[in-house]
CSV table of C-alpha atoms and ligand atoms in Angstrom, one decimal:
chain,number,residue,atom,x,y,z
I,1,MET,CA,0.0,0.0,0.0
I,2,SER,CA,1.5,3.3,-1.1
I,3,GLN,CA,2.0,6.0,1.5
I,4,GLU,CA,2.8,8.9,-0.8
I,5,THR,CA,0.7,12.0,-0.4
I,6,PRO,CA,-0.9,13.4,-3.6
I,7,LYS,CA,-3.3,16.3,-3.2
I,8,ALA,CA,-6.6,15.0,-1.9
I,9,LEU,CA,-9.5,15.1,-4.3
I,10,TRP,CA,-11.3,17.3,-1.7
I,11,GLY,CA,-8.2,19.3,-0.9
I,12,GLY,CA,-9.3,22.7,-2.3
I,13,ARG,CA,-10.2,24.5,1.0
I,14,PHE,CA,-7.3,23.0,3.0
I,15,SER,CA,-4.2,25.0,3.7
I,16,GLU,CA,-2.1,22.1,5.1
I,17,SER,CA,-2.1,18.5,4.3
I,18,THR,CA,-3.6,15.8,6.6
I,19,ASP,CA,-1.5,14.6,9.5
I,20,ALA,CA,0.0,11.2,8.4
I,21,PHE,CA,-1.5,9.4,11.3
I,22,VAL,CA,-4.9,11.0,10.8
I,23,GLN,CA,-4.7,10.0,7.2
I,24,ALA,CA,-4.1,6.4,8.0
I,25,PHE,CA,-6.6,6.5,10.9
I,26,THR,CA,-9.4,7.8,8.7
I,27,ALA,CA,-8.6,5.8,5.6
I,28,SER,CA,-10.8,2.8,4.7
I,29,VAL,CA,-9.1,1.6,1.5
I,30,GLU,CA,-7.4,-1.3,3.2
I,31,PHE,CA,-10.7,-3.0,3.7
I,32,ASP,CA,-13.2,-1.3,1.4
I,33,GLN,CA,-11.2,-2.2,-1.7
I,34,ARG,CA,-13.3,-5.4,-1.4
I,35,MET,CA,-16.1,-3.4,-3.0
I,36,ALA,CA,-14.1,-2.3,-6.0
I,37,ARG,CA,-16.1,-4.2,-8.5
I,38,GLU,CA,-19.4,-2.8,-7.2
I,39,ASP,CA,-17.9,0.7,-7.1
I,40,ILE,CA,-17.0,0.4,-10.8
I,41,GLN,CA,-20.3,-1.1,-11.7
I,42,GLY,CA,-22.1,1.8,-10.0
I,43,SER,CA,-19.9,4.4,-11.7
I,44,ILE,CA,-20.5,2.8,-15.1
I,45,ALA,CA,-24.3,3.0,-14.5
I,46,HIS,CA,-24.0,6.6,-13.3
I,47,ALA,CA,-21.9,7.7,-16.3
I,48,THR,CA,-24.3,5.9,-18.7
I,49,MET,CA,-27.3,7.8,-17.2
I,50,LEU,CA,-25.4,11.1,-17.2
I,51,ALA,CA,-24.8,10.7,-21.0
I,52,GLU,CA,-28.4,9.7,-21.6
I,53,GLN,CA,-29.4,12.9,-19.9
I,54,GLY,CA,-27.0,15.1,-21.9
I,55,ILE,CA,-24.9,15.9,-18.8
I,56,LEU,CA,-21.9,14.1,-20.4
I,57,THR,CA,-21.2,13.7,-24.1
I,58,ASP,CA,-21.2,10.2,-25.5
I,59,THR,CA,-17.4,10.6,-26.1
I,60,GLU,CA,-16.9,11.5,-22.5
I,61,ARG,CA,-19.0,8.5,-21.3
I,62,ASN,CA,-17.1,6.1,-23.6
I,63,SER,CA,-13.8,7.4,-22.3
I,64,ILE,CA,-14.9,7.1,-18.7
I,65,ILE,CA,-16.3,3.5,-19.1
I,66,GLU,CA,-13.1,2.4,-21.0
I,67,GLY,CA,-11.0,3.8,-18.2
I,68,LEU,CA,-13.1,2.1,-15.5
I,69,ARG,CA,-12.8,-1.2,-17.4
I,70,GLN,CA,-9.0,-0.8,-17.5
I,71,ILE,CA,-9.0,-0.1,-13.8
I,72,GLU,CA,-11.1,-3.2,-13.1
I,73,ALA,CA,-8.6,-5.3,-15.1
I,74,GLU,CA,-5.7,-3.7,-13.1
I,75,ILE,CA,-7.4,-4.6,-9.8
I,76,GLU,CA,-8.2,-8.1,-10.9
I,77,SER,CA,-4.7,-8.8,-12.0
I,78,GLY,CA,-3.3,-7.4,-8.7
I,79,GLN,CA,-1.5,-4.5,-10.5
I,80,PHE,CA,-3.6,-1.7,-9.1
I,81,ALA,CA,-1.6,0.6,-6.8
I,82,TRP,CA,-3.9,1.2,-3.8
I,83,SER,CA,-2.9,4.3,-1.9
I,84,ILE,CA,-3.8,5.2,1.7
I,85,ALA,CA,-3.5,8.8,0.8
I,86,ARG,CA,-6.4,8.3,-1.5
I,87,GLU,CA,-8.4,7.3,1.5
I,88,ASP,CA,-11.0,4.9,0.2
I,89,VAL,CA,-12.0,2.6,-2.7
I,90,HIS,CA,-14.0,5.4,-4.3
I,91,MET,CA,-11.2,8.0,-4.4
I,92,ASN,CA,-8.5,5.4,-5.4
I,93,ILE,CA,-10.5,4.5,-8.4
I,94,GLU,CA,-11.6,8.0,-9.3
I,95,SER,CA,-8.0,9.3,-9.0
I,96,ARG,CA,-6.7,6.5,-11.2
I,97,LEU,CA,-9.4,7.3,-13.7
I,98,ILE,CA,-8.1,10.9,-13.8
I,99,ASP,CA,-4.5,9.7,-14.2
I,100,LEU,CA,-5.7,7.5,-17.1
I,101,ILE,CA,-8.1,9.7,-19.1
I,102,GLY,CA,-7.3,13.2,-17.8
I,103,ASP,CA,-9.9,15.9,-17.3
I,104,THR,CA,-12.8,13.9,-18.5
I,105,GLY,CA,-12.3,11.6,-15.5
I,106,LYS,CA,-13.1,14.6,-13.3
I,107,LYS,CA,-16.6,14.7,-14.7
I,108,LEU,CA,-17.6,11.3,-13.4
I,109,HIS,CA,-18.5,12.7,-9.9
I,110,THR,CA,-21.0,15.1,-11.4
I,111,GLY,CA,-24.4,14.8,-9.6
I,112,ARG,CA,-23.0,12.3,-7.1
I,113,SER,CA,-21.3,12.2,-3.7
I,114,ARG,CA,-19.3,9.5,-2.0
I,115,ASN,CA,-22.2,9.3,0.4
I,116,ASP,CA,-24.7,7.9,-2.2
I,117,GLN,CA,-21.9,6.1,-3.9
I,118,VAL,CA,-20.9,4.1,-0.8
I,119,ALA,CA,-24.5,3.4,0.1
I,120,THR,CA,-25.0,2.0,-3.4
I,121,ASP,CA,-21.8,-0.1,-3.3
I,122,ILE,CA,-22.6,-1.8,0.0
I,123,ARG,CA,-26.1,-2.6,-1.2
I,124,LEU,CA,-24.7,-4.1,-4.4
I,125,TRP,CA,-22.1,-6.1,-2.5
I,126,LEU,CA,-24.5,-7.3,0.2
I,127,ARG,CA,-27.0,-8.3,-2.4
I,128,GLY,CA,-24.4,-10.6,-4.0
I,129,THR,CA,-23.4,-11.9,-0.6
I,130,ILE,CA,-27.0,-12.7,0.2
I,131,ASP,CA,-27.4,-14.6,-3.1
I,132,HIS,CA,-24.3,-16.6,-2.3
I,133,ALA,CA,-25.4,-17.4,1.2
I,134,ILE,CA,-28.8,-18.5,-0.1
I,135,SER,CA,-27.3,-20.8,-2.6
I,136,GLU,CA,-25.1,-22.5,0.1
I,137,LEU,CA,-28.1,-22.7,2.4
I,138,SER,CA,-30.1,-24.4,-0.4
I,139,ARG,CA,-27.2,-26.9,-0.9
I,140,LEU,CA,-27.2,-27.7,2.8
I,141,GLN,CA,-31.0,-28.1,2.8
I,142,THR,CA,-30.8,-30.5,-0.2
I,143,GLY,CA,-28.2,-32.5,1.7
I,144,LEU,CA,-30.5,-32.7,4.8
I,145,ILE,CA,-33.6,-33.6,2.8
I,146,THR,CA,-31.6,-36.4,1.0
I,147,LEU,CA,-30.4,-37.7,4.3
I,148,ALA,CA,-33.9,-37.6,5.8
I,149,GLU,CA,-35.2,-39.7,2.9
I,150,ARG,CA,-32.3,-42.2,3.3
I,151,GLU,CA,-32.9,-42.5,7.0
I,152,SER,CA,-36.6,-42.1,7.2
I,153,ASP,CA,-37.0,-45.5,9.0
I,154,THR,CA,-33.9,-45.1,11.2
I,155,ILE,CA,-34.9,-45.1,14.9
I,156,MET,CA,-33.1,-42.9,17.4
I,157,PRO,CA,-33.9,-41.5,20.8
I,158,GLY,CA,-35.6,-38.1,20.8
I,159,PHE,CA,-34.6,-36.0,23.7
I,160,THR,CA,-36.0,-33.4,26.0
I,161,HIS,CA,-33.6,-32.1,28.7
I,162,LEU,CA,-31.0,-34.2,26.9
I,163,GLN,CA,-32.8,-37.3,28.4
I,164,ALA,CA,-34.1,-39.9,26.1
I,165,ALA,CA,-37.8,-39.0,25.8
I,166,GLN,CA,-39.5,-40.8,22.9
I,167,PRO,CA,-38.2,-42.6,19.9
I,168,VAL,CA,-38.1,-40.5,16.7
I,169,THR,CA,-36.8,-41.2,13.2
I,170,PHE,CA,-33.4,-39.9,12.1
I,171,GLY,CA,-35.1,-38.5,9.0
I,172,HIS,CA,-37.5,-36.6,11.2
I,173,HIS,CA,-34.7,-35.1,13.2
I,174,MET,CA,-32.9,-33.9,10.0
I,175,LEU,CA,-36.1,-32.3,8.7
I,176,ALA,CA,-36.3,-30.3,11.9
I,177,TRP,CA,-33.0,-28.7,11.0
I,178,ASN,CA,-34.4,-28.1,7.5
I,179,GLU,CA,-37.4,-26.2,8.8
I,180,MET,CA,-35.1,-23.8,10.7
I,181,LEU,CA,-32.9,-23.3,7.7
I,182,GLU,CA,-36.0,-22.7,5.5
I,183,ARG,CA,-37.1,-19.9,7.8
I,184,ASP,CA,-33.5,-18.6,7.7
I,185,ALA,CA,-33.6,-18.5,3.9
I,186,GLY,CA,-36.9,-16.6,4.1
I,187,ARG,CA,-35.3,-14.0,6.3
I,188,LEU,CA,-32.5,-13.5,3.9
I,189,ILE,CA,-34.8,-13.3,0.9
I,190,ASP,CA,-36.9,-10.8,2.8
I,191,CYS,CA,-33.9,-8.6,3.7
I,192,ARG,CA,-32.7,-8.7,0.1
I,193,GLN,CA,-36.0,-7.6,-1.2
I,194,ARG,CA,-36.3,-4.6,1.3
I,195,MET,CA,-32.7,-3.6,0.6
I,196,ASN,CA,-32.9,-3.7,-3.2
I,197,GLN,CA,-33.5,0.0,-3.8
I,198,CYS,CA,-31.0,2.4,-5.4
I,199,PRO,CA,-29.6,5.3,-3.3
I,200,LEU,CA,-27.8,6.9,-6.3
I,201,GLY,CA,-29.0,10.4,-6.9
I,202,ALA,CA,-29.3,11.2,-3.2
I,203,ALA,CA,-25.8,12.7,-3.6
I,204,ALA,CA,-24.4,14.1,-0.4
I,205,LEU,CA,-27.8,14.3,1.4
I,206,ALA,CA,-30.3,16.6,-0.3
I,207,GLY,CA,-30.3,15.3,-3.9
I,208,THR,CA,-28.7,17.1,-6.8
I,209,SER,CA,-29.5,20.1,-9.1
I,210,TYR,CA,-28.6,18.1,-12.3
I,211,PRO,CA,-31.4,16.7,-14.3
I,212,ILE,CA,-30.6,13.1,-13.4
I,213,ASN,CA,-32.7,10.0,-14.1
I,214,ARG,CA,-32.8,7.9,-10.9
I,215,GLU,CA,-35.1,5.2,-12.3
I,216,ARG,CA,-32.5,4.6,-15.0
I,217,THR,CA,-29.5,4.1,-12.7
I,218,ALA,CA,-31.7,1.9,-10.5
I,219,GLU,CA,-32.7,-0.2,-13.5
I,220,LEU,CA,-29.1,-0.4,-14.8
I,221,LEU,CA,-27.9,-1.8,-11.5
I,222,GLY,CA,-30.7,-4.3,-11.1
I,223,PHE,CA,-32.4,-2.5,-8.2
I,224,ASP,CA,-36.2,-2.6,-8.0
I,225,LYS,CA,-36.5,1.2,-7.8
I,226,PRO,CA,-34.8,4.3,-6.5
I,227,THR,CA,-35.0,5.0,-2.7
I,228,GLU,CA,-37.6,7.5,-1.7
I,229,ASN,CA,-35.8,9.9,0.6
I,230,SER,CA,-32.3,11.3,0.0
I,231,LEU,CA,-31.5,11.9,3.7
I,232,ASP,CA,-32.5,8.3,4.5
I,233,SER,CA,-30.7,7.0,1.4
I,234,VAL,CA,-27.2,8.1,2.5
I,235,SER,CA,-27.6,7.3,6.2
I,236,ASP,CA,-29.6,4.1,6.4
I,237,ARG,CA,-27.7,1.0,7.3
I,238,ASP,CA,-30.6,-0.9,8.8
I,239,PHE,CA,-30.4,-3.3,5.8
I,240,GLY,CA,-27.0,-4.3,7.2
I,241,ILE,CA,-28.4,-4.8,10.6
I,242,GLU,CA,-31.2,-6.8,9.1
I,243,PHE,CA,-28.7,-9.0,7.3
I,244,LEU,CA,-26.6,-9.4,10.5
I,245,SER,CA,-29.8,-10.4,12.4
I,246,ALA,CA,-30.7,-13.0,9.8
I,247,ALA,CA,-27.1,-14.2,9.7
I,248,SER,CA,-26.9,-14.3,13.6
I,249,ILE,CA,-30.0,-16.5,13.7
I,250,ILE,CA,-28.5,-18.8,11.1
I,251,MET,CA,-25.3,-19.1,13.1
I,252,MET,CA,-27.3,-19.7,16.2
I,253,HIS,CA,-29.0,-22.6,14.4
I,254,LEU,CA,-25.7,-23.9,13.1
I,255,SER,CA,-24.2,-23.8,16.5
I,256,ARG,CA,-27.0,-25.9,17.9
I,257,PHE,CA,-26.6,-28.3,15.1
I,258,SER,CA,-22.8,-28.3,15.7
I,259,GLU,CA,-23.4,-29.1,19.3
I,260,GLU,CA,-25.5,-32.1,18.4
I,261,LEU,CA,-23.0,-33.4,15.9
I,262,ILE,CA,-20.2,-33.0,18.4
I,263,ASN,CA,-22.2,-35.1,21.0
I,264,TRP,CA,-23.3,-37.6,18.4
I,265,ASN,CA,-19.8,-38.1,17.1
I,266,SER,CA,-18.2,-38.4,20.6
I,267,THR,CA,-16.7,-41.7,21.8
I,268,ALA,CA,-19.4,-41.9,24.5
I,269,TRP,CA,-22.4,-41.5,22.1
I,270,GLN,CA,-21.2,-42.9,18.7
I,271,PHE,CA,-24.5,-42.0,17.0
I,272,VAL,CA,-22.7,-40.8,13.9
I,273,ASP,CA,-19.2,-40.8,12.4
I,274,LEU,CA,-18.1,-37.5,10.8
I,275,PRO,CA,-16.1,-38.2,7.7
I,276,ASP,CA,-12.3,-38.1,8.3
I,277,LYS,CA,-11.9,-35.2,5.9
I,278,PHE,CA,-13.9,-32.9,8.3
I,279,CYS,CA,-11.9,-33.8,11.3
I,280,THR,CA,-8.4,-33.3,12.6
I,281,GLY,CA,-6.1,-35.3,14.8
I,282,SER,CA,-4.3,-34.5,18.0
I,283,SER,CA,-0.6,-33.8,18.0
I,284,ILE,CA,-0.2,-35.7,21.3
I,285,MET,CA,-3.0,-38.3,21.4
I,286,PRO,CA,-2.8,-40.6,18.4
I,287,GLN,CA,-6.3,-42.1,18.8
I,288,LYS,CA,-8.1,-38.7,18.6
I,289,LYS,CA,-10.3,-37.7,15.7
I,290,ASN,CA,-11.7,-34.3,16.6
I,291,PRO,CA,-14.8,-32.7,15.2
I,292,ASP,CA,-13.1,-29.4,14.4
I,293,VAL,CA,-15.5,-28.2,11.8
I,294,PRO,CA,-18.6,-28.2,13.9
I,295,GLU,CA,-16.6,-26.9,16.9
I,296,LEU,CA,-15.4,-24.0,14.8
I,297,VAL,CA,-18.8,-23.2,13.5
I,298,ARG,CA,-20.2,-23.3,17.0
I,299,GLY,CA,-17.4,-20.9,18.1
I,300,LYS,CA,-17.9,-18.6,15.1
I,301,SER,CA,-21.4,-17.8,16.1
I,302,GLY,CA,-19.8,-15.6,18.7
I,303,ARG,CA,-18.2,-13.2,16.3
I,304,MET,CA,-21.4,-13.0,14.3
I,305,PHE,CA,-23.4,-11.9,17.3
I,306,GLY,CA,-20.6,-9.4,18.0
I,307,HIS,CA,-20.9,-8.0,14.5
I,308,LEU,CA,-24.7,-7.5,15.0
I,309,MET,CA,-24.0,-5.7,18.3
I,310,SER,CA,-21.3,-3.5,16.5
I,311,LEU,CA,-23.7,-2.3,13.8
I,312,LEU,CA,-26.6,-1.7,16.2
I,313,THR,CA,-24.3,0.3,18.4
I,314,LEU,CA,-22.7,2.1,15.4
I,315,MET,CA,-26.1,3.3,14.3
I,316,LYS,CA,-27.6,4.1,17.7
I,317,GLY,CA,-27.7,7.9,18.3
I,318,GLN,CA,-26.5,8.9,14.8
I,319,PRO,CA,-28.3,12.1,13.7
I,320,LEU,CA,-29.3,12.4,10.0
I,321,ALA,CA,-27.7,12.2,7.5
I,322,TYR,CA,-24.3,10.7,6.6
I,323,ASN,CA,-21.7,10.5,9.4
I,324,LYS,CA,-18.2,9.2,9.1
I,325,ASP,CA,-19.2,6.6,11.8
I,326,ASN,CA,-20.8,4.7,8.9
I,327,GLN,CA,-17.4,3.8,7.6
I,328,GLU,CA,-17.2,1.4,10.5
I,329,ASP,CA,-20.0,-0.7,9.0
I,330,LYS,CA,-17.8,-2.5,6.5
I,331,GLU,CA,-15.5,-4.7,8.5
I,332,PRO,CA,-18.3,-6.3,10.5
I,333,LEU,CA,-20.2,-6.9,7.3
I,334,TYR,CA,-17.3,-8.4,5.4
I,335,ASP,CA,-16.3,-10.7,8.2
I,336,ALA,CA,-20.0,-11.7,8.7
I,337,ALA,CA,-20.2,-12.6,5.0
I,338,ASP,CA,-17.1,-14.8,5.2
I,339,THR,CA,-18.2,-16.4,8.5
I,340,LEU,CA,-21.7,-17.1,7.2
I,341,ILE,CA,-20.8,-18.4,3.8
I,342,GLY,CA,-17.9,-20.4,5.1
I,343,SER,CA,-19.9,-22.1,7.9
I,344,LEU,CA,-22.8,-22.9,5.5
I,345,ARG,CA,-20.4,-24.3,3.0
I,346,ALA,CA,-18.7,-26.5,5.6
I,347,PHE,CA,-22.0,-27.9,6.6
I,348,ALA,CA,-23.3,-28.4,3.1
I,349,ASP,CA,-20.1,-30.3,2.2
I,350,MET,CA,-20.2,-32.4,5.4
I,351,MET,CA,-23.8,-33.6,5.6
I,352,PRO,CA,-24.0,-35.9,2.6
I,353,SER,CA,-21.1,-38.0,3.9
I,354,LEU,CA,-22.3,-38.3,7.5
I,355,LEU,CA,-22.2,-42.0,8.6
I,356,VAL,CA,-25.2,-42.9,10.7
I,357,ASN,CA,-24.8,-45.8,13.2
I,358,LYS,CA,-28.3,-47.3,13.0
I,359,ASP,CA,-27.7,-50.1,15.6
I,360,ILE,CA,-26.4,-47.8,18.2
I,361,LEU,CA,-29.1,-45.3,17.6
I,362,LYS,CA,-31.9,-47.9,18.0
I,363,ASP,CA,-30.3,-49.5,21.0
I,364,SER,CA,-30.0,-46.1,22.6
I,365,ALA,CA,-33.7,-45.4,22.0
I,366,ILE,CA,-34.6,-48.8,23.6
I,367,ARG,CA,-32.3,-48.3,26.6
I,368,GLY,CA,-33.9,-45.0,27.4
I,369,PHE,CA,-37.4,-46.4,28.2
I,370,SER,CA,-38.5,-44.2,25.3
I,371,THR,CA,-41.8,-46.1,24.8
I,372,ALA,CA,-43.0,-45.4,28.3
I,373,THR,CA,-45.5,-42.7,27.0
I,374,ASP,CA,-46.8,-45.3,24.5
I,375,LEU,CA,-47.5,-47.7,27.4
I,376,ALA,CA,-49.3,-44.9,29.3
I,377,ASP,CA,-51.3,-44.1,26.1
I,378,TYR,CA,-52.2,-47.8,25.8
I,379,LEU,CA,-53.6,-47.9,29.3
I,380,VAL,CA,-55.6,-44.7,28.7
I,381,ARG,CA,-57.1,-46.4,25.6
I,382,LYS,CA,-58.1,-49.3,27.9
I,383,GLY,CA,-59.9,-46.9,30.2
I,384,LEU,CA,-57.4,-45.8,32.8
I,385,PRO,CA,-57.2,-42.0,33.5
I,386,PHE,CA,-53.9,-40.6,32.2
I,387,ARG,CA,-52.5,-39.6,35.7
I,388,ASP,CA,-53.1,-43.2,36.9
I,389,ALA,CA,-51.5,-44.6,33.8
I,390,HIS,CA,-48.5,-42.3,34.3
I,391,GLU,CA,-48.1,-43.8,37.9
I,392,VAL,CA,-48.4,-47.4,36.7
I,393,VAL,CA,-45.8,-46.9,34.0
I,394,GLY,CA,-43.5,-45.1,36.4
I,395,GLN,CA,-43.5,-48.3,38.6
I,396,ALA,CA,-42.8,-50.5,35.6
I,397,VAL,CA,-39.9,-48.2,34.6
I,398,ALA,CA,-38.5,-48.5,38.2
I,399,LEU,CA,-38.4,-52.3,37.8
I,400,GLY,CA,-36.7,-51.9,34.4
I,401,VAL,CA,-34.1,-49.6,36.0
I,402,GLN,CA,-33.5,-52.1,38.8
I,403,THR,CA,-33.3,-55.2,36.5
I,404,LYS,CA,-31.6,-53.3,33.6
I,405,ARG,CA,-34.3,-54.2,31.1
I,406,ASP,CA,-36.5,-52.3,28.7
I,407,LEU,CA,-40.3,-52.5,29.1
I,408,SER,CA,-40.4,-54.5,25.9
I,409,GLU,CA,-38.1,-57.1,27.5
I,410,MET,CA,-40.5,-57.8,30.4
I,411,ASP,CA,-42.9,-60.7,30.1
I,412,LEU,CA,-46.7,-60.3,30.1
I,413,ALA,CA,-47.1,-61.6,33.7
I,414,GLU,CA,-44.6,-59.1,35.0
I,415,LEU,CA,-46.4,-56.2,33.2
I,416,GLN,CA,-49.8,-57.4,34.4
I,417,ALA,CA,-48.6,-57.1,38.0
I,418,PHE,CA,-48.7,-53.3,37.4
I,419,SER,CA,-52.1,-53.3,35.8
I,420,ASP,CA,-54.6,-56.0,34.8
I,421,LEU,CA,-55.6,-53.8,31.8
I,422,ILE,CA,-52.4,-55.0,30.1
I,423,HIS,CA,-52.7,-57.8,27.5
I,424,ASP,CA,-50.4,-59.3,25.0
I,425,ASP,CA,-51.3,-56.6,22.4
I,426,VAL,CA,-49.1,-54.4,24.6
I,427,PHE,CA,-46.0,-55.5,22.8
I,428,GLU,CA,-47.1,-53.8,19.6
I,429,VAL,CA,-46.9,-50.4,21.4
I,430,LEU,CA,-43.7,-51.2,23.4
I,431,THR,CA,-41.5,-51.5,20.4
I,432,VAL,CA,-39.8,-48.4,19.2
I,433,GLU,CA,-41.0,-49.1,15.6
I,434,GLY,CA,-44.6,-49.3,16.9
I,435,SER,CA,-44.0,-46.0,18.7
I,436,VAL,CA,-42.8,-44.0,15.7
I,437,ASN,CA,-45.4,-45.6,13.3
I,438,ALA,CA,-48.2,-44.5,15.7
I,439,ARG,CA,-47.2,-40.8,15.3
I,440,ASP,CA,-48.8,-40.7,11.8
I,441,HIS,CA,-50.0,-37.2,11.1
I,442,ILE,CA,-48.5,-34.1,9.5
I,443,GLY,CA,-45.5,-33.1,11.5
I,444,GLY,CA,-45.2,-36.5,13.2
I,445,THR,CA,-42.2,-38.8,13.2
I,446,ALA,CA,-43.8,-41.9,11.4
I,447,PRO,CA,-41.5,-42.9,8.5
I,448,ASN,CA,-44.2,-42.4,5.9
I,449,GLN,CA,-44.8,-38.9,7.2
I,450,VAL,CA,-41.1,-38.1,7.1
I,451,ARG,CA,-41.1,-39.2,3.4
I,452,ALA,CA,-44.1,-37.0,2.6
I,453,ALA,CA,-42.5,-34.1,4.5
I,454,ALA,CA,-39.3,-34.5,2.6
I,455,ASP,CA,-41.3,-34.4,-0.7
I,456,ARG,CA,-42.9,-31.2,0.4
I,457,ALA,CA,-39.6,-29.7,1.5
I,458,LYS,CA,-38.0,-30.5,-1.9
I,459,ALA,CA,-40.9,-28.9,-3.7
I,460,ARG,CA,-40.6,-25.7,-1.7
I,461,LEU,CA,-36.8,-25.6,-2.3
I,462,ALA,CA,-37.4,-26.0,-6.0
I,463,ALA,CA,-39.8,-23.1,-6.0
I,464,ARG,CA,-37.4,-20.8,-4.1
H,501,LIG,N1,-15.2,5.8,3.0
H,501,LIG,C1,-16.5,6.4,3.3
H,501,LIG,C2,-17.4,5.4,4.0
H,501,LIG,O1,-17.1,4.3,4.0
H,501,LIG,C3,-17.1,6.9,2.1
H,501,LIG,C4,-18.0,8.0,2.3
H,501,LIG,C5,-17.3,9.2,2.7
H,501,LIG,N2,-18.1,10.4,2.7
H,501,LIG,C6,-17.6,11.5,3.4
H,501,LIG,N3,-18.4,12.5,3.3
H,501,LIG,N4,-16.5,11.5,4.0
H,501,LIG,O2,-18.4,5.8,4.6
């Protein structure tokens, strides 16, 4: 990064140049160069509109666009000389344009300010980020739905309080995650739609006296329409807060999911095996295979929540319209994008190769007396009030705990000692298969319901 001090583009009214430390302190180019492509895209649309309105000649427009394309190529090939003295991505590019094409380059900023320029750039950049995140989210959802179909009959313990509660199917459990991710995608789509308005033309804060066409720049940049109010256009960052809220909720979901995978993959549980390529070893304990990817995703939720707090606090108390505070929006947003997309990608890559240990899962469902509620429901069907049934089954479970046997492993006479309403049809409800098959309604865990739910989930995904 160059430190030389050319005269600032805004230097007209200044009698001494900026203190070197202040220059570095106020510069944003080290990070906002990430939006160079969007900045150029915005400038090309602006110049195109200016020429259509007769504010630039066609020759001037062509020369500006050609210069901007050359700059884009220099940036992409790593040859562009970024300079701290030129403060930010906008002035680095504009200065380079003036170097390249001379005085015509000075006309690009007509009817525009860096305030509406940066507001446009971030929206364009965030829109691309959201699209990328949604595509990774869809890939993860596809993996989950496929897994749900494959494991629609696989029995596992369902938990409350992390105690085995009732048997569920593995597919049902996967589809629970899919539901959360589906709402997450909805929040991102919603945020994108609300954000997709073009601030260009708001200029510094009040609009511009040139006969600009805001509909046209909005259209050229793929925005739905121009923003309504110039003061709001340059100062609003709530679209960023909305994105970080949606991203935080996704990371919260992924951290819960991570926690489950870490437990499931542990030596104590052994419900699943994470594929080797998503784990790492220990430098001291040769037997270790650590679930680093889910652990890291769980940990990364922390920085995402931090970014949300940063932006909320950044905006709190800011008077209208633009304030330099807003420059602080970028680093949280950039890191949030990398964190979100990286975490979704890791999960999307990992899920299809998850190994499910069916026998251990089923055994664990049986060991946890997870059909106790089914026995109580059976007694209710035979006429016993639910509270009495609860008591009877509690006594049966106590015997099971004492003798280390599941309810389904007791014989009829033993069970009948607890209630004479019990007959040999009881064994149909005491099996874990009977238990899941009985929950046969929309949203229930029965394998045929899981398959139907997976079909509906696929259709919604295809319609996204
Ligand atoms: N780098 C600035 C930012 O990120 C661009 C806008 C600067 N505008 C100004 N009036 N100083 O917010």
